[in-house]
Amino acid sequence: MNGVYGPLVLRVGAVSDTGRKREVNEDSYLAESPVFVVADGMGGHEAGDRASRAVVDAFRDHALVGDIATIEGVRDSLIAADEAVAVIASKTSRGAGSTVTGVALVDDGGVPSWLVFNVGDSRVYRHLGTDLQQITIDHSLAQELIDGGALSRDDVAGFAQRNVITRAIGAPDSAADSWLLPVTNGERLLLCSDGLTGEVSDEAIRATLTMAGGPESAAEALVGRANSVGGRDNITVVVVDVVSGGGSINFDDLTSGSESVGASESELDGTTIPVRAAATS
């Protein structure tokens, strides 16, 4: 799959898999330039898959307009997604919700840029050279404990409540965090549900993205890796490569093999998109 924004050339690969333990895939994704989204539904057989599809449909309806997206289009998509999931939840006994994470190509003063956003614990990573950086920050109980010093990153895998999230589309708190990044030639963006990150370490993700070849091969390799070590959840992966048309970077300035440690405030412009407040204003 190829996408073009003016002189910007992208290559994209995407795979969604039920995994080895689940009967239904509650993940959905959108991989159509200028918007790329992964949603992980909650609500079980009754509604989880419908919730994640509603999120993706909202972005398809409100953000896929022209060759570039806008912050307003992303906000409208989040609002529409929140309203649609709330309707689904109201018709079920267990309720429903969904995470969402994504990147949208926007024009920042004539410069192609990524608007990165998330609600919940699905993630966006940036791979450049051999360096991997986690851009989004999980909205989860585990992350709150890490931030408060009560839990170390090394202990998350054994934390019984590691899957508890603190924000979701359709939940009382559905605000999205966002960052603005310049598009850079040679970078590879990874969007994924926690079915990948719950099974595969950041170092293994980094090595796979470095060695796997094209974006479709990389997506397939990551899903295969998650399944090979358990596949206990649905796994969805979208890989976006910037081939040309972005900015340049000196690869000698990158630190080879560094692990994902979250977004640097010096590089990212962190803001919050208050979905529910915007919907009712």
Short mmCIF file of C-alpha atoms in Angstrom, two decimals:
data_model
loop_
_atom_site.label_atom_id
_atom_site.label_comp_id
_atom_site.label_asym_id
_atom_site.label_seq_id
_atom_site.Cartn_x
_atom_site.Cartn_y
_atom_site.Cartn_z
CA MET A 1 0.00 0.00 0.00
CA ASN A 2 1.36 3.44 -0.88
CA GLY A 3 0.19 6.90 0.19
CA VAL A 4 1.27 10.30 -1.13
CA TYR A 5 0.88 13.77 0.41
CA GLY A 6 2.30 16.20 -2.12
CA PRO A 7 5.92 15.06 -2.48
CA LEU A 8 5.57 12.87 0.62
CA VAL A 9 5.74 9.14 -0.15
CA LEU A 10 4.68 6.55 2.44
CA ARG A 11 4.61 2.76 2.49
CA VAL A 12 2.21 1.04 4.86
CA GLY A 13 1.67 -2.47 6.19
CA ALA A 14 -1.11 -3.61 8.53
CA VAL A 15 -2.11 -6.90 10.16
CA SER A 16 -4.85 -7.69 12.68
CA ASP A 17 -5.00 -11.14 14.26
CA THR A 18 -7.35 -12.78 16.77
CA GLY A 19 -4.43 -14.37 18.62
CA ARG A 20 -4.27 -17.87 20.08
CA LYS A 21 -6.65 -17.55 23.03
CA ARG A 22 -9.55 -15.34 21.92
CA GLU A 23 -12.47 -16.36 19.72
CA VAL A 24 -13.37 -12.85 18.50
CA ASN A 25 -11.11 -10.08 17.27
CA GLU A 26 -12.15 -6.91 19.11
CA ASP A 27 -9.44 -4.81 17.42
CA SER A 28 -9.98 -2.62 14.36
CA TYR A 29 -7.68 -0.42 12.32
CA LEU A 30 -7.65 2.24 9.62
CA ALA A 31 -4.64 2.52 7.32
CA GLU A 32 -5.62 5.07 4.69
CA SER A 33 -3.44 8.16 4.28
CA PRO A 34 -3.65 10.76 5.74
CA VAL A 35 -4.94 8.94 8.86
CA PHE A 36 -3.77 5.74 10.56
CA VAL A 37 -5.61 4.39 13.60
CA VAL A 38 -5.66 1.32 15.86
CA ALA A 39 -8.63 0.72 18.20
CA ASP A 40 -8.95 -2.02 20.83
CA GLY A 41 -12.56 -2.63 21.84
CA MET A 42 -13.82 -3.60 25.29
CA GLY A 43 -17.11 -5.25 26.12
CA GLY A 44 -16.54 -8.88 25.24
CA HIS A 45 -18.45 -10.78 22.59
CA GLU A 46 -21.39 -8.49 23.12
CA ALA A 47 -19.88 -5.20 22.04
CA GLY A 48 -16.08 -4.94 21.96
CA ASP A 49 -15.72 -5.53 18.25
CA ARG A 50 -18.56 -3.12 17.48
CA ALA A 51 -17.00 -0.44 19.68
CA SER A 52 -13.64 -0.57 17.92
CA ARG A 53 -15.32 -0.57 14.50
CA ALA A 54 -17.34 2.49 15.52
CA VAL A 55 -14.11 4.30 16.38
CA VAL A 56 -12.53 3.47 13.03
CA ASP A 57 -15.71 4.41 11.16
CA ALA A 58 -15.75 7.79 12.90
CA PHE A 59 -12.23 8.54 11.67
CA ARG A 60 -13.09 7.33 8.18
CA ASP A 61 -16.12 9.63 8.10
CA HIS A 62 -14.61 12.75 9.67
CA ALA A 63 -10.83 12.71 9.13
CA LEU A 64 -10.32 11.23 5.65
CA VAL A 65 -10.94 14.48 3.79
CA GLY A 66 -8.38 15.47 1.15
CA ASP A 67 -4.67 14.76 1.12
CA ILE A 68 -4.07 15.99 4.66
CA ALA A 69 -5.93 15.88 7.94
CA THR A 70 -6.56 18.68 10.43
CA ILE A 71 -6.57 18.94 14.19
CA GLU A 72 -10.26 19.84 13.94
CA GLY A 73 -10.94 16.71 11.86
CA VAL A 74 -9.22 14.52 14.42
CA ARG A 75 -11.18 16.19 17.22
CA ASP A 76 -14.45 15.71 15.32
CA SER A 77 -13.57 12.05 14.81
CA LEU A 78 -12.91 11.54 18.51
CA ILE A 79 -16.19 13.21 19.42
CA ALA A 80 -18.14 11.12 16.92
CA ALA A 81 -16.40 7.96 18.13
CA ASP A 82 -17.20 8.75 21.75
CA GLU A 83 -20.87 9.32 20.94
CA ALA A 84 -21.13 6.15 18.84
CA VAL A 85 -19.52 3.96 21.48
CA ALA A 86 -21.78 5.45 24.16
CA VAL A 87 -24.81 4.37 22.10
CA ILE A 88 -23.41 0.85 21.77
CA ALA A 89 -22.71 0.70 25.51
CA SER A 90 -26.24 1.81 26.38
CA LYS A 91 -27.67 -1.22 24.61
CA THR A 92 -25.52 -3.82 26.39
CA SER A 93 -25.50 -5.30 29.86
CA ARG A 94 -21.71 -5.07 30.28
CA GLY A 95 -21.13 -1.71 28.68
CA ALA A 96 -18.57 -1.03 25.97
CA GLY A 97 -15.52 1.08 25.30
CA SER A 98 -12.44 1.28 23.13
CA THR A 99 -8.90 2.53 23.17
CA VAL A 100 -7.67 4.48 20.18
CA THR A 101 -4.24 5.51 19.04
CA GLY A 102 -3.21 7.03 15.77
CA VAL A 103 -1.26 9.41 13.61
CA ALA A 104 -2.63 11.95 11.16
CA LEU A 105 -0.72 13.88 8.51
CA VAL A 106 -1.27 17.60 9.08
CA ASP A 107 0.16 20.79 7.61
CA ASP A 108 2.11 22.71 10.25
CA GLY A 109 3.02 26.02 8.61
CA GLY A 110 3.68 24.33 5.27
CA VAL A 111 5.68 21.48 6.83
CA PRO A 112 4.19 17.94 6.78
CA SER A 113 3.84 16.79 10.38
CA TRP A 114 2.37 13.94 12.36
CA LEU A 115 -0.40 14.63 14.84
CA VAL A 116 -0.01 11.68 17.23
CA PHE A 117 -2.87 10.94 19.64
CA ASN A 118 -4.07 8.28 22.06
CA VAL A 119 -6.76 7.34 24.53
CA GLY A 120 -6.01 4.20 26.58
CA ASP A 121 -3.06 1.83 26.25
CA SER A 122 -2.74 1.24 22.53
CA ARG A 123 0.53 2.82 21.46
CA VAL A 124 2.48 4.70 18.80
CA TYR A 125 6.24 4.12 18.52
CA ARG A 126 8.78 5.88 16.31
CA HIS A 127 11.65 3.84 14.87
CA LEU A 128 14.53 5.70 13.24
CA GLY A 129 17.87 4.14 12.41
CA THR A 130 18.06 1.46 15.09
CA ASP A 131 16.45 3.64 17.76
CA LEU A 132 12.93 3.01 19.11
CA GLN A 133 10.95 5.62 21.02
CA GLN A 134 7.50 5.22 22.54
CA ILE A 135 5.65 8.42 21.66
CA THR A 136 2.32 7.89 23.40
CA ILE A 137 1.96 7.44 27.15
CA ASP A 138 -0.45 4.76 28.40
CA HIS A 139 -3.59 5.79 30.23
CA SER A 140 -3.42 2.86 32.60
CA LEU A 141 -3.21 1.99 36.27
CA ALA A 142 0.24 0.53 35.71
CA GLN A 143 1.50 3.78 34.15
CA GLU A 144 0.08 5.81 37.04
CA LEU A 145 1.92 3.58 39.51
CA ILE A 146 5.12 3.89 37.48
CA ASP A 147 4.76 7.67 37.42
CA GLY A 148 4.23 7.65 41.20
CA GLY A 149 7.24 5.45 41.83
CA ALA A 150 5.18 2.55 43.21
CA LEU A 151 5.89 0.20 40.28
CA SER A 152 8.95 -0.29 38.10
CA ARG A 153 8.74 -0.89 34.35
CA ASP A 154 10.45 -4.23 34.85
CA ASP A 155 7.62 -5.37 37.15
CA VAL A 156 4.71 -4.46 34.85
CA ALA A 157 4.57 -7.91 33.22
CA GLY A 158 3.81 -9.50 36.60
CA PHE A 159 1.38 -6.82 37.75
CA ALA A 160 -2.07 -8.40 38.08
CA GLN A 161 -3.92 -5.21 37.06
CA ARG A 162 -1.68 -4.27 34.14
CA ASN A 163 -4.66 -4.30 31.75
CA VAL A 164 -6.70 -1.76 33.75
CA ILE A 165 -6.96 1.47 31.75
CA THR A 166 -7.91 4.89 33.08
CA ARG A 167 -9.24 6.48 29.89
CA ALA A 168 -11.27 5.06 27.01
CA ILE A 169 -13.55 6.15 24.21
CA GLY A 170 -17.08 5.81 25.63
CA ALA A 171 -15.88 6.16 29.24
CA PRO A 172 -16.34 9.20 31.54
CA ASP A 173 -12.74 10.23 30.80
CA SER A 174 -12.17 10.02 27.06
CA ALA A 175 -9.74 12.92 26.58
CA ALA A 176 -6.99 12.25 24.07
CA ASP A 177 -3.38 13.28 24.58
CA SER A 178 -1.61 14.51 21.45
CA TRP A 179 1.83 15.45 20.14
CA LEU A 180 3.05 17.15 16.98
CA LEU A 181 6.12 15.74 15.21
CA PRO A 182 7.76 16.74 11.92
CA VAL A 183 7.65 14.00 9.29
CA THR A 184 11.18 12.63 8.83
CA ASN A 185 12.60 10.64 5.93
CA GLY A 186 13.56 7.11 6.92
CA GLU A 187 11.38 6.96 10.01
CA ARG A 188 9.04 4.05 10.69
CA LEU A 189 5.95 4.54 12.82
CA LEU A 190 4.38 1.62 14.64
CA LEU A 191 0.77 1.71 15.86
CA CYS A 192 -0.32 -1.28 17.92
CA SER A 193 -2.83 -2.65 20.39
CA ASP A 194 -1.67 -4.04 23.73
CA GLY A 195 -1.88 -7.54 22.30
CA LEU A 196 1.57 -6.82 20.92
CA THR A 197 3.14 -4.91 23.81
CA GLY A 198 1.71 -7.31 26.39
CA GLU A 199 3.65 -10.17 24.80
CA VAL A 200 6.72 -8.63 23.14
CA SER A 201 9.30 -6.44 24.86
CA ASP A 202 10.31 -3.06 23.48
CA GLU A 203 13.76 -4.42 22.70
CA ALA A 204 12.25 -7.29 20.68
CA ILE A 205 9.97 -4.82 18.90
CA ARG A 206 12.99 -2.63 18.10
CA ALA A 207 14.98 -5.56 16.73
CA THR A 208 12.06 -6.74 14.60
CA LEU A 209 11.45 -3.30 13.11
CA THR A 210 15.15 -2.97 12.38
CA MET A 211 15.55 -6.35 10.65
CA ALA A 212 12.16 -7.21 9.15
CA GLY A 213 12.36 -5.45 5.79
CA GLY A 214 9.30 -3.70 4.35
CA PRO A 215 6.33 -2.51 6.42
CA GLU A 216 4.09 -5.47 5.52
CA SER A 217 6.84 -7.92 6.46
CA ALA A 218 7.47 -6.02 9.68
CA ALA A 219 3.78 -6.08 10.63
CA GLU A 220 3.53 -9.80 9.95
CA ALA A 221 6.73 -10.50 11.88
CA LEU A 222 5.51 -8.58 14.94
CA VAL A 223 2.16 -10.37 15.00
CA GLY A 224 3.92 -13.71 14.53
CA ARG A 225 6.26 -12.92 17.40
CA ALA A 226 3.35 -12.09 19.72
CA ASN A 227 1.59 -15.32 18.81
CA SER A 228 4.74 -17.37 19.26
CA VAL A 229 5.02 -16.37 22.91
CA GLY A 230 1.38 -16.84 23.83
CA GLY A 231 -0.94 -14.72 21.70
CA ARG A 232 -3.21 -14.19 24.71
CA ASP A 233 -4.98 -11.18 23.21
CA ASN A 234 -5.96 -9.80 19.83
CA ILE A 235 -2.96 -8.27 18.06
CA THR A 236 -3.14 -5.36 15.65
CA VAL A 237 -0.15 -3.66 14.05
CA VAL A 238 0.11 -0.82 11.54
CA VAL A 239 3.57 0.12 10.24
CA VAL A 240 4.09 3.37 8.31
CA ASP A 241 7.40 4.08 6.54
CA VAL A 242 8.33 7.56 5.33
CA VAL A 243 10.15 6.97 2.04
CA SER A 244 10.65 10.57 0.89
CA GLY A 245 9.26 14.08 1.13
CA GLY A 246 9.89 14.61 4.83
CA GLY A 247 12.69 16.32 6.69
CA SER A 248 16.19 14.91 6.98
CA ILE A 249 18.12 13.81 10.04
CA ASN A 250 21.74 13.01 10.79
CA PHE A 251 21.73 9.32 11.71
CA ASP A 252 25.05 9.76 13.51
CA ASP A 253 23.17 11.79 16.10
CA LEU A 254 20.96 8.85 17.02
CA THR A 255 21.73 6.52 19.92
CA SER A 256 21.79 2.99 18.57
CA GLY A 257 19.74 0.38 20.37
CA SER A 258 18.15 2.61 22.98
CA GLU A 259 14.98 1.27 24.55
CA SER A 260 11.61 3.01 24.43
CA VAL A 261 11.44 5.40 27.33
CA GLY A 262 8.51 7.63 26.37
CA ALA A 263 8.29 10.97 24.67
CA SER A 264 10.88 13.67 25.27
CA GLU A 265 9.43 17.06 26.17
CA SER A 266 12.14 18.73 24.11
CA GLU A 267 10.92 16.98 20.95
CA LEU A 268 7.18 16.75 21.46
CA ASP A 269 4.43 19.28 21.96
CA GLY A 270 2.14 17.49 24.41
CA THR A 271 -1.45 18.72 24.52
CA THR A 272 -4.80 17.25 25.52
CA ILE A 273 -7.85 17.05 23.27
CA PRO A 274 -10.84 17.20 25.68
CA VAL A 275 -13.24 15.04 23.70
CA ARG A 276 -16.28 15.11 25.96
CA ALA A 277 -15.94 18.80 26.78
CA ALA A 278 -15.70 19.61 23.09
CA ALA A 279 -18.74 17.48 22.36
CA THR A 280 -20.94 19.37 24.81
CA SER A 281 -19.70 22.91 24.27
#
